[in-house]
């Protein structure tokens, strides 16, 4: 089954509860955390995750675009995240490994994220500890960017490794997913689709969520 994870980065932050309620037919709620260091933008953090937790039953899929995430993963778990993903580019392999262990020890689902310039191989050392791998199909930092079709070989490679090893790991894509590109990412092995603009700019949001399932 294809899962949809609307990104609240495209929501109206002054009406977050209302906008979260609009996507209740989705599977996960994607929360983009940015620190202004790892990416050139600052979005939301711990207090917002904590507040969102109280107003939705959707699993919170927290995408940490922060430097050295090992410092904060435990607090994001405690704030109510269900899935926490960390960028492999954000710290040493040793600390990324530690971050994944901390998330799992909190009883949450852990995952790694790859920026467009990072090869599929960078996820390999962590695959056994991941219940999610996220492939960025735009440069992280901003919503509304153009989908990078050249990430499809990376996606196929990861799908092959996950299936080949029989891993219980979801494969997520993030960036530029819309009613056209959703077919491309699904055909190349993604099973969780993040969508910000394509969901929140739609006239009929439940219909758009359904459409994105392919
Ligand atoms: C970008 C974020 C994305 C973003 C996607 O750094 O990680 O989750 O919200 O936005 P769209 O779907 O508009 O490309
Ligand atoms: Zn994201």
XYZ file of N, CA and C and ligand atoms in Angstrom:
657
model
N 0.831 -1.211 0.000
C 0.000 0.000 0.000
C 0.867 1.264 0.000
N 0.514 2.205 -0.802
C 1.247 3.477 -0.850
C 0.723 4.388 0.257
N 1.639 4.967 1.007
C 1.269 5.870 2.102
C 1.604 7.315 1.743
N 0.753 8.216 2.203
C 0.969 9.641 1.948
C 1.253 10.362 3.263
N 2.295 11.185 3.224
C 2.720 11.947 4.399
C 2.717 13.443 4.057
N 1.604 14.125 4.278
C 1.563 15.567 3.981
C 2.571 16.318 4.847
N 3.264 17.265 4.225
C 4.251 18.063 4.948
C 3.603 19.358 5.416
N 3.637 19.570 6.724
C 3.005 20.781 7.259
C 3.825 22.038 6.976
N 4.985 21.863 6.345
C 5.739 23.046 5.931
C 4.894 23.901 4.978
N 3.978 23.265 4.263
C 3.130 23.993 3.315
C 1.812 24.447 3.956
N 1.631 24.157 5.246
C 0.395 24.565 5.934
C 0.518 26.018 6.391
N -0.583 26.544 6.902
C -0.583 27.888 7.477
C -0.252 27.727 8.959
N 0.946 28.154 9.362
C 1.377 27.939 10.745
C 0.505 28.688 11.760
N -0.224 29.684 11.303
C -1.140 30.387 12.214
C -2.428 29.592 12.419
N -2.617 28.585 11.578
C -3.827 27.742 11.670
C -3.439 26.276 11.575
N -2.449 25.912 12.330
C -1.884 24.563 12.202
C -2.878 23.464 12.571
N -3.638 23.664 13.639
C -4.597 22.625 14.033
C -5.625 22.408 12.933
N -6.136 23.518 12.374
C -7.100 23.417 11.274
C -6.480 22.685 10.088
N -5.255 23.054 9.722
C -4.629 22.467 8.536
C -4.227 21.005 8.750
N -3.945 20.638 9.976
C -3.646 19.224 10.264
C -4.927 18.397 10.143
N -6.034 18.974 10.585
C -7.314 18.263 10.477
C -7.691 18.025 9.010
N -7.241 18.902 8.126
C -7.565 18.767 6.698
C -6.933 17.529 6.061
N -5.885 16.978 6.667
C -5.174 15.842 6.059
C -5.385 14.543 6.844
N -6.513 14.455 7.540
C -6.709 13.285 8.406
C -6.844 11.966 7.647
N -7.056 12.025 6.322
C -7.131 10.771 5.548
C -5.747 10.284 5.105
N -4.722 11.024 5.478
C -3.360 10.601 5.120
C -2.876 9.524 6.089
N -1.622 9.074 5.894
C -1.081 7.985 6.704
C -0.148 8.482 7.795
N 0.679 9.458 7.453
C 1.608 10.050 8.404
C 1.495 11.572 8.278
N 1.950 12.273 9.312
C 2.081 13.724 9.200
C 3.576 14.025 9.190
N 4.048 14.651 8.098
C 5.481 14.899 7.938
C 5.836 16.266 8.528
N 6.787 16.259 9.443
C 7.155 17.474 10.173
C 8.615 17.808 9.859
N 8.839 18.922 9.195
C 10.180 19.329 8.774
C 10.816 20.249 9.801
N 11.874 19.757 10.425
C 12.587 20.521 11.455
C 13.906 21.021 10.850
N 14.102 22.331 10.836
C 15.302 22.929 10.223
C 15.967 23.881 11.201
N 17.307 23.853 11.187
C 18.039 24.624 12.193
C 18.801 25.839 11.649
N 18.705 26.094 10.356
C 19.430 27.234 9.802
C 20.927 26.983 9.649
N 21.380 25.774 9.974
C 22.799 25.407 9.836
C 22.955 24.286 8.818
N 22.235 23.196 9.074
C 22.304 22.076 8.135
C 21.642 22.449 6.811
N 20.608 23.273 6.899
C 19.933 23.801 5.708
C 19.765 25.311 5.892
N 19.680 26.056 4.792
C 19.587 27.519 4.909
C 18.162 28.003 5.164
N 17.516 27.423 6.163
C 16.167 27.848 6.527
C 15.918 27.390 7.958
N 15.000 28.056 8.644
C 14.637 27.689 10.013
C 13.130 27.492 10.030
N 12.685 26.346 10.543
C 11.234 26.102 10.506
C 10.688 25.986 11.919
N 10.500 24.766 12.392
C 9.868 24.563 13.692
C 10.672 23.546 14.498
N 10.383 23.473 15.794
C 11.159 22.577 16.643
C 10.332 21.872 17.694
N 10.983 21.540 18.794
C 10.381 20.698 19.828
C 9.018 21.156 20.350
N 8.839 22.416 20.722
C 7.539 22.805 21.304
C 6.389 22.612 20.322
N 6.686 22.800 19.032
C 5.627 22.647 18.027
C 5.273 21.167 17.866
N 6.278 20.301 17.867
C 6.008 18.855 17.779
C 5.134 18.433 18.970
N 5.487 18.929 20.135
C 4.733 18.610 21.347
C 3.262 19.068 21.229
N 3.058 20.239 20.693
C 1.693 20.766 20.551
C 0.901 20.016 19.493
N 1.563 19.699 18.392
C 0.894 18.964 17.316
C 0.441 17.592 17.808
N 1.276 16.992 18.642
C 0.977 15.648 19.168
C -0.414 15.572 19.795
N -0.810 16.680 20.407
C -2.104 16.693 21.105
C -3.305 16.811 20.175
N -3.098 17.229 18.919
C -4.247 17.502 18.062
C -4.397 16.546 16.879
N -3.587 15.480 16.844
C -3.757 14.516 15.752
C -3.418 13.103 16.224
N -4.103 12.135 15.604
C -3.782 10.735 15.869
C -2.841 10.178 14.807
N -2.561 10.962 13.772
C -1.650 10.480 12.728
C -0.251 10.293 13.310
N 0.456 9.240 12.887
C 1.854 9.103 13.309
C 2.662 10.313 12.824
N 3.499 10.848 13.696
C 4.335 11.996 13.327
C 5.666 11.510 12.756
N 5.903 11.890 11.510
C 7.112 11.522 10.757
C 8.022 12.755 10.781
N 8.976 12.747 11.713
C 9.785 13.950 11.953
C 11.105 13.874 11.187
N 11.257 14.773 10.235
C 12.425 14.845 9.348
C 13.368 15.909 9.899
N 14.457 15.448 10.519
C 15.386 16.387 11.159
C 16.432 16.880 10.171
N 16.303 18.136 9.775
C 17.323 18.767 8.925
C 18.150 19.658 9.833
N 18.853 18.990 10.750
C 19.643 19.725 11.735
C 21.040 19.118 11.832
N 21.985 19.958 12.227
C 23.362 19.553 12.415
C 23.477 18.674 13.664
N 24.222 17.584 13.562
C 24.456 16.652 14.674
C 23.159 16.292 15.426
N 22.239 15.643 14.723
C 20.923 15.336 15.293
C 20.965 14.447 16.531
N 22.081 13.724 16.722
C 22.197 12.849 17.897
C 21.943 13.637 19.192
N 22.185 14.927 19.146
C 21.990 15.770 20.334
C 20.515 15.917 20.707
N 19.631 15.724 19.734
C 18.215 16.065 19.948
C 17.223 14.927 19.749
N 17.680 13.792 19.209
C 16.702 12.749 18.854
C 15.861 12.270 20.042
N 16.485 12.128 21.190
C 15.727 11.648 22.344
C 14.601 12.624 22.689
N 14.907 13.910 22.629
C 13.870 14.895 22.964
C 12.748 14.928 21.925
N 13.074 14.684 20.648
C 11.998 14.633 19.656
C 11.116 13.409 19.886
N 11.722 12.300 20.291
C 10.915 11.115 20.614
C 9.987 11.437 21.783
N 10.533 12.058 22.796
C 9.730 12.366 23.978
C 8.665 13.422 23.692
N 8.907 14.251 22.691
C 7.917 15.279 22.319
C 6.747 14.673 21.556
N 6.892 13.398 21.119
C 5.746 12.754 20.477
C 5.972 12.249 19.065
N 7.209 12.305 18.581
C 7.489 11.770 17.241
C 7.295 10.257 17.250
N 6.805 9.715 16.133
C 6.683 8.261 15.986
C 7.798 7.708 15.113
N 8.187 8.514 14.131
C 9.284 8.163 13.228
C 10.234 9.359 13.269
N 11.514 9.098 13.423
C 12.495 10.188 13.403
C 13.564 9.831 12.384
N 13.768 10.711 11.405
C 14.806 10.460 10.403
C 15.903 11.508 10.516
N 17.149 11.026 10.359
C 18.321 11.903 10.463
C 19.123 11.827 9.162
N 19.686 12.949 8.775
C 20.509 12.989 7.562
C 21.874 12.353 7.818
N 22.307 11.497 6.883
C 23.631 10.881 7.032
C 24.743 11.924 6.883
N 24.413 13.060 6.241
C 25.435 14.096 6.017
C 25.640 14.972 7.245
N 24.762 14.807 8.253
C 24.726 15.762 9.360
C 25.701 15.451 10.488
N 26.357 14.262 10.420
C 27.292 13.907 11.494
C 28.167 12.734 11.044
N 29.058 12.280 11.922
C 29.899 11.115 11.627
C 29.023 9.859 11.582
N 29.539 8.794 10.954
C 28.810 7.523 10.894
C 28.545 7.004 12.308
N 29.513 7.177 13.159
C 29.379 6.704 14.538
C 28.207 7.398 15.249
N 28.128 8.696 15.089
C 27.037 9.431 15.745
C 25.682 9.158 15.090
N 25.674 8.937 13.774
C 24.419 8.592 13.103
C 23.913 7.264 13.662
N 24.830 6.322 13.807
C 24.505 5.021 14.380
C 23.927 5.172 15.792
N 24.567 6.011 16.565
C 24.095 6.259 17.940
C 22.710 6.885 17.939
N 22.500 7.812 17.025
C 21.190 8.476 16.940
C 20.099 7.451 16.654
N 20.379 6.524 15.722
C 19.386 5.493 15.378
C 19.100 4.606 16.589
N 20.146 4.270 17.329
C 19.967 3.439 18.532
C 19.119 4.154 19.587
N 19.366 5.437 19.756
C 18.613 6.199 20.762
C 17.126 6.224 20.388
N 16.847 6.451 19.109
C 15.450 6.509 18.648
C 14.768 5.157 18.899
N 15.444 4.071 18.536
C 14.872 2.734 18.732
C 14.671 2.427 20.212
N 15.628 2.846 21.028
C 15.521 2.589 22.470
C 14.333 3.335 23.077
N 13.905 4.399 22.417
C 12.727 5.136 22.867
C 11.439 4.469 22.372
N 11.583 3.365 21.669
C 10.409 2.656 21.152
C 9.837 3.305 19.901
N 10.647 4.113 19.213
C 10.190 4.811 18.007
C 10.889 4.237 16.783
N 10.385 4.626 15.625
C 10.964 4.127 14.374
C 12.056 5.079 13.888
N 13.203 4.512 13.529
C 14.359 5.316 13.137
C 14.620 5.208 11.636
N 15.182 6.279 11.075
C 15.513 6.225 9.657
C 16.615 7.190 9.290
N 17.208 6.949 8.102
C 18.209 7.879 7.584
C 17.677 8.561 6.324
N 18.217 9.761 6.082
C 17.832 10.565 4.919
C 19.064 10.844 4.072
N 18.883 10.815 2.758
C 19.974 11.114 1.824
C 19.651 12.361 1.014
N 20.548 13.341 1.043
C 20.418 14.519 0.182
C 20.640 14.099 -1.273
N 20.221 14.926 -2.228
C 20.378 14.532 -3.637
C 21.814 14.168 -4.029
N 22.795 14.840 -3.479
C 24.183 14.553 -3.863
C 24.784 13.337 -3.174
N 24.057 12.720 -2.282
C 24.576 11.582 -1.503
C 24.175 10.266 -2.166
N 25.141 9.384 -2.419
C 24.816 8.127 -3.108
C 24.053 7.143 -2.225
N 23.367 6.221 -2.866
C 22.590 5.196 -2.154
C 23.462 4.431 -1.167
N 24.720 4.206 -1.525
C 25.651 3.432 -0.687
C 25.787 4.019 0.721
N 25.572 5.320 0.851
C 25.734 5.973 2.157
C 24.728 5.446 3.176
N 23.627 4.861 2.700
C 22.616 4.329 3.631
C 22.952 2.908 4.077
N 23.789 2.236 3.289
C 24.049 0.806 3.525
C 24.488 0.437 4.947
N 25.440 1.177 5.535
C 25.894 0.766 6.881
C 24.791 0.833 7.937
N 23.716 1.566 7.640
C 22.672 1.792 8.644
C 21.395 1.001 8.374
N 21.326 0.366 7.209
C 20.052 -0.238 6.763
C 19.413 -1.170 7.787
N 20.227 -1.980 8.449
C 19.668 -2.945 9.404
C 18.976 -2.270 10.581
N 19.365 -1.028 10.866
C 18.782 -0.321 12.008
C 17.633 0.599 11.601
N 17.344 0.632 10.297
C 16.352 1.596 9.798
C 14.994 0.957 9.562
N 13.942 1.653 9.967
C 12.616 1.211 9.541
C 12.097 2.190 8.491
N 12.978 3.125 8.095
C 12.637 4.076 7.031
C 13.929 4.588 6.394
N 13.923 4.667 5.070
C 14.990 5.400 4.383
C 14.283 6.460 3.553
N 14.765 7.687 3.677
C 14.148 8.810 2.968
C 15.113 9.330 1.910
N 14.650 9.337 0.673
C 15.435 9.859 -0.446
C 14.890 11.240 -0.807
N 15.741 12.256 -0.677
C 15.316 13.617 -1.041
C 15.284 13.741 -2.564
N 14.170 14.260 -3.066
C 14.056 14.503 -4.498
C 14.070 16.006 -4.796
N 14.512 16.788 -3.798
C 14.869 18.215 -3.949
C 15.987 18.451 -2.929
N 16.677 19.590 -3.037
C 17.630 19.952 -1.984
C 16.814 20.320 -0.749
N 17.133 19.753 0.410
C 16.331 20.060 1.591
C 16.421 21.543 1.982
N 15.348 22.043 2.543
C 15.332 23.420 3.031
C 14.060 24.180 2.696
N 13.466 23.861 1.557
C 12.303 24.632 1.122
C 11.272 23.747 0.427
N 10.017 24.122 0.571
C 8.948 23.446 -0.158
C 8.829 24.050 -1.546
N 8.013 23.432 -2.370
C 7.680 24.003 -3.667
C 8.769 23.968 -4.727
N 9.762 23.095 -4.567
C 10.823 23.014 -5.576
C 10.507 21.926 -6.606
N 11.300 21.964 -7.682
C 11.074 21.029 -8.790
C 11.618 19.629 -8.456
N 10.826 18.641 -8.755
C 11.168 17.228 -8.561
C 12.410 16.843 -9.366
N 13.340 16.134 -8.726
C 14.572 15.703 -9.410
C 14.427 14.251 -9.867
N 14.101 14.100 -11.120
C 13.876 12.759 -11.670
C 15.152 11.908 -11.645
N 16.306 12.578 -11.646
C 17.566 11.824 -11.673
C 17.871 11.108 -10.351
N 16.986 11.237 -9.372
C 17.148 10.464 -8.126
C 16.567 9.053 -8.245
N 15.924 8.752 -9.389
C 15.232 7.461 -9.519
C 16.154 6.242 -9.482
N 17.352 6.301 -10.074
C 18.245 5.135 -9.933
C 18.602 4.861 -8.468
N 18.784 5.921 -7.687
C 19.093 5.765 -6.259
C 17.935 5.060 -5.548
N 16.735 5.483 -5.894
C 15.538 4.899 -5.285
C 15.442 3.410 -5.628
N 15.680 3.083 -6.885
C 15.603 1.676 -7.316
C 16.665 0.828 -6.616
N 17.849 1.398 -6.461
C 18.929 0.672 -5.793
C 18.540 0.353 -4.347
N 18.001 1.354 -3.657
C 17.603 1.140 -2.256
C 16.475 0.125 -2.154
N 15.526 0.204 -3.062
C 14.423 -0.777 -3.073
C 14.985 -2.186 -3.256
N 15.962 -2.323 -4.131
C 16.549 -3.645 -4.395
C 17.244 -4.171 -3.135
N 17.986 -3.320 -2.438
C 18.660 -3.770 -1.213
C 17.662 -4.131 -0.115
N 16.641 -3.305 0.043
C 15.645 -3.555 1.097
C 14.929 -4.884 0.838
N 14.495 -5.074 -0.394
C 13.778 -6.306 -0.718
C 14.720 -7.504 -0.714
N 15.909 -7.312 -1.248
C 16.895 -8.402 -1.320
C 17.263 -8.929 0.057
N 17.314 -8.021 1.017
C 17.679 -8.443 2.378
C 16.456 -8.765 3.231
N 15.284 -8.591 2.654
C 14.048 -8.872 3.385
C 13.854 -7.959 4.589
N 14.254 -6.705 4.448
C 14.174 -5.777 5.583
C 12.778 -5.189 5.742
N 12.415 -4.943 6.986
C 11.140 -4.299 7.294
C 11.403 -2.791 7.325
N 11.569 -2.222 6.144
C 12.011 -0.829 6.041
C 11.209 -0.137 4.948
N 10.638 1.006 5.288
C 9.876 1.747 4.284
C 10.828 2.644 3.489
N 10.417 2.927 2.261
C 11.226 3.776 1.386
C 10.396 5.011 1.029
N 10.867 6.143 1.521
C 10.108 7.391 1.426
C 10.808 8.367 0.475
N 10.025 9.175 -0.210
C 10.584 10.253 -1.039
C 9.999 11.576 -0.577
N 10.784 12.640 -0.751
C 10.392 13.957 -0.241
C 10.885 15.042 -1.188
N 9.919 15.785 -1.754
C 10.263 16.929 -2.578
C 9.693 16.848 -3.979
N 8.810 17.789 -4.289
C 8.280 17.888 -5.647
C 7.334 16.773 -6.046
N 6.787 16.067 -5.049
C 5.841 14.989 -5.375
C 4.470 15.604 -5.674
N 3.932 15.290 -6.834
C 2.632 15.835 -7.255
C 1.859 14.749 -8.003
N 0.676 15.063 -8.551
C -0.107 14.004 -9.216
C 0.577 13.377 -10.429
N 1.604 14.029 -10.975
C 2.346 13.422 -12.084
C 3.531 12.617 -11.558
N 4.369 13.259 -10.720
C 5.599 12.588 -10.263
C 5.323 11.450 -9.283
N 4.137 11.414 -8.693
C 3.823 10.300 -7.779
C 3.920 8.971 -8.516
N 3.519 8.960 -9.774
C 3.589 7.706 -10.546
C 5.040 7.283 -10.757
N 5.900 8.267 -10.987
C 7.322 7.978 -11.206
C 7.952 7.363 -9.964
N 7.708 7.975 -8.800
C 8.367 7.456 -7.584
C 7.804 6.095 -7.177
N 6.531 5.898 -7.398
C 5.930 4.594 -7.072
C 6.523 3.518 -7.988
N 6.645 3.846 -9.268
C 7.211 2.881 -10.234
C 8.656 2.539 -9.899
N 9.340 3.448 -9.220
C 10.747 3.219 -8.884
C 10.956 2.697 -7.466
N 9.863 2.356 -6.781
C 10.015 1.621 -5.525
C 9.662 2.340 -4.240
N 9.272 3.625 -4.306
C 8.898 4.317 -3.072
C 7.558 3.793 -2.570
N 7.400 3.716 -1.237
C 6.073 3.356 -0.712
C 5.511 4.401 0.247
N 6.311 5.419 0.588
C 5.799 6.554 1.370
C 6.135 7.839 0.619
N 5.117 8.630 0.329
C 5.304 9.858 -0.445
C 5.001 11.067 0.423
N 6.010 11.923 0.608
C 5.806 13.205 1.293
C 5.302 14.188 0.247
N 4.328 14.998 0.615
C 3.874 16.041 -0.309
C 3.410 17.248 0.487
N 4.006 18.385 0.191
C 3.635 19.637 0.849
C 2.705 20.447 -0.027
N 3.284 21.120 -1.014
C 2.494 21.990 -1.893
C 1.365 21.240 -2.582
N 1.656 20.036 -3.070
C 0.635 19.310 -3.841
C -0.598 19.017 -2.997
N -0.420 18.877 -1.690
C -1.568 18.633 -0.814
C -2.234 19.954 -0.437
N -1.443 20.878 0.089
C -2.059 22.077 0.659
C -2.542 23.101 -0.366
N -2.068 23.001 -1.606
C -2.567 23.920 -2.629
C -3.792 23.350 -3.347
N -4.157 22.110 -3.016
C -5.289 21.474 -3.706
C -6.623 22.067 -3.231
N -7.570 22.145 -4.145
C -8.922 22.600 -3.802
C -9.601 21.584 -2.889
N -9.457 20.311 -3.280
C -10.064 19.218 -2.525
C -8.934 18.347 -1.964
N -8.580 18.583 -0.718
C -7.411 17.916 -0.133
C -7.581 16.395 -0.008
N -8.717 15.896 0.512
C -8.860 14.423 0.565
C -8.758 13.775 -0.814
N -9.313 14.435 -1.843
C -9.239 13.882 -3.200
C -7.793 13.880 -3.682
N -7.040 14.927 -3.347
C -5.638 14.994 -3.757
C -4.816 13.900 -3.073
N -5.080 13.670 -1.800
C -4.347 12.619 -1.065
C -4.597 11.275 -1.736
N -5.849 11.048 -2.109
C -6.206 9.801 -2.785
C -5.486 9.694 -4.141
N -5.465 10.806 -4.851
C -4.831 10.851 -6.176
C -3.331 10.520 -6.088
N -2.688 11.027 -5.040
C -1.242 10.821 -4.886
C -0.880 9.371 -4.584
N -1.887 8.578 -4.190
C -1.600 7.162 -3.925
C -1.336 6.395 -5.209
N -1.549 7.061 -6.342
C -1.188 6.502 -7.644
C -2.277 5.700 -8.313
C 12.050 20.187 2.082
C 11.165 19.406 2.980
C 9.954 18.866 2.343
C 8.996 19.882 1.773
C 8.359 19.260 0.559
O 13.249 20.421 2.713
O 11.890 18.303 3.516
O 9.278 17.971 3.227
O 8.006 20.278 2.665
O 7.601 20.219 -0.082
P 6.996 19.998 -1.533
O 6.140 18.783 -1.485
O 6.244 21.257 -1.774
O 8.163 19.825 -2.481
Zn 10.800 16.739 4.672
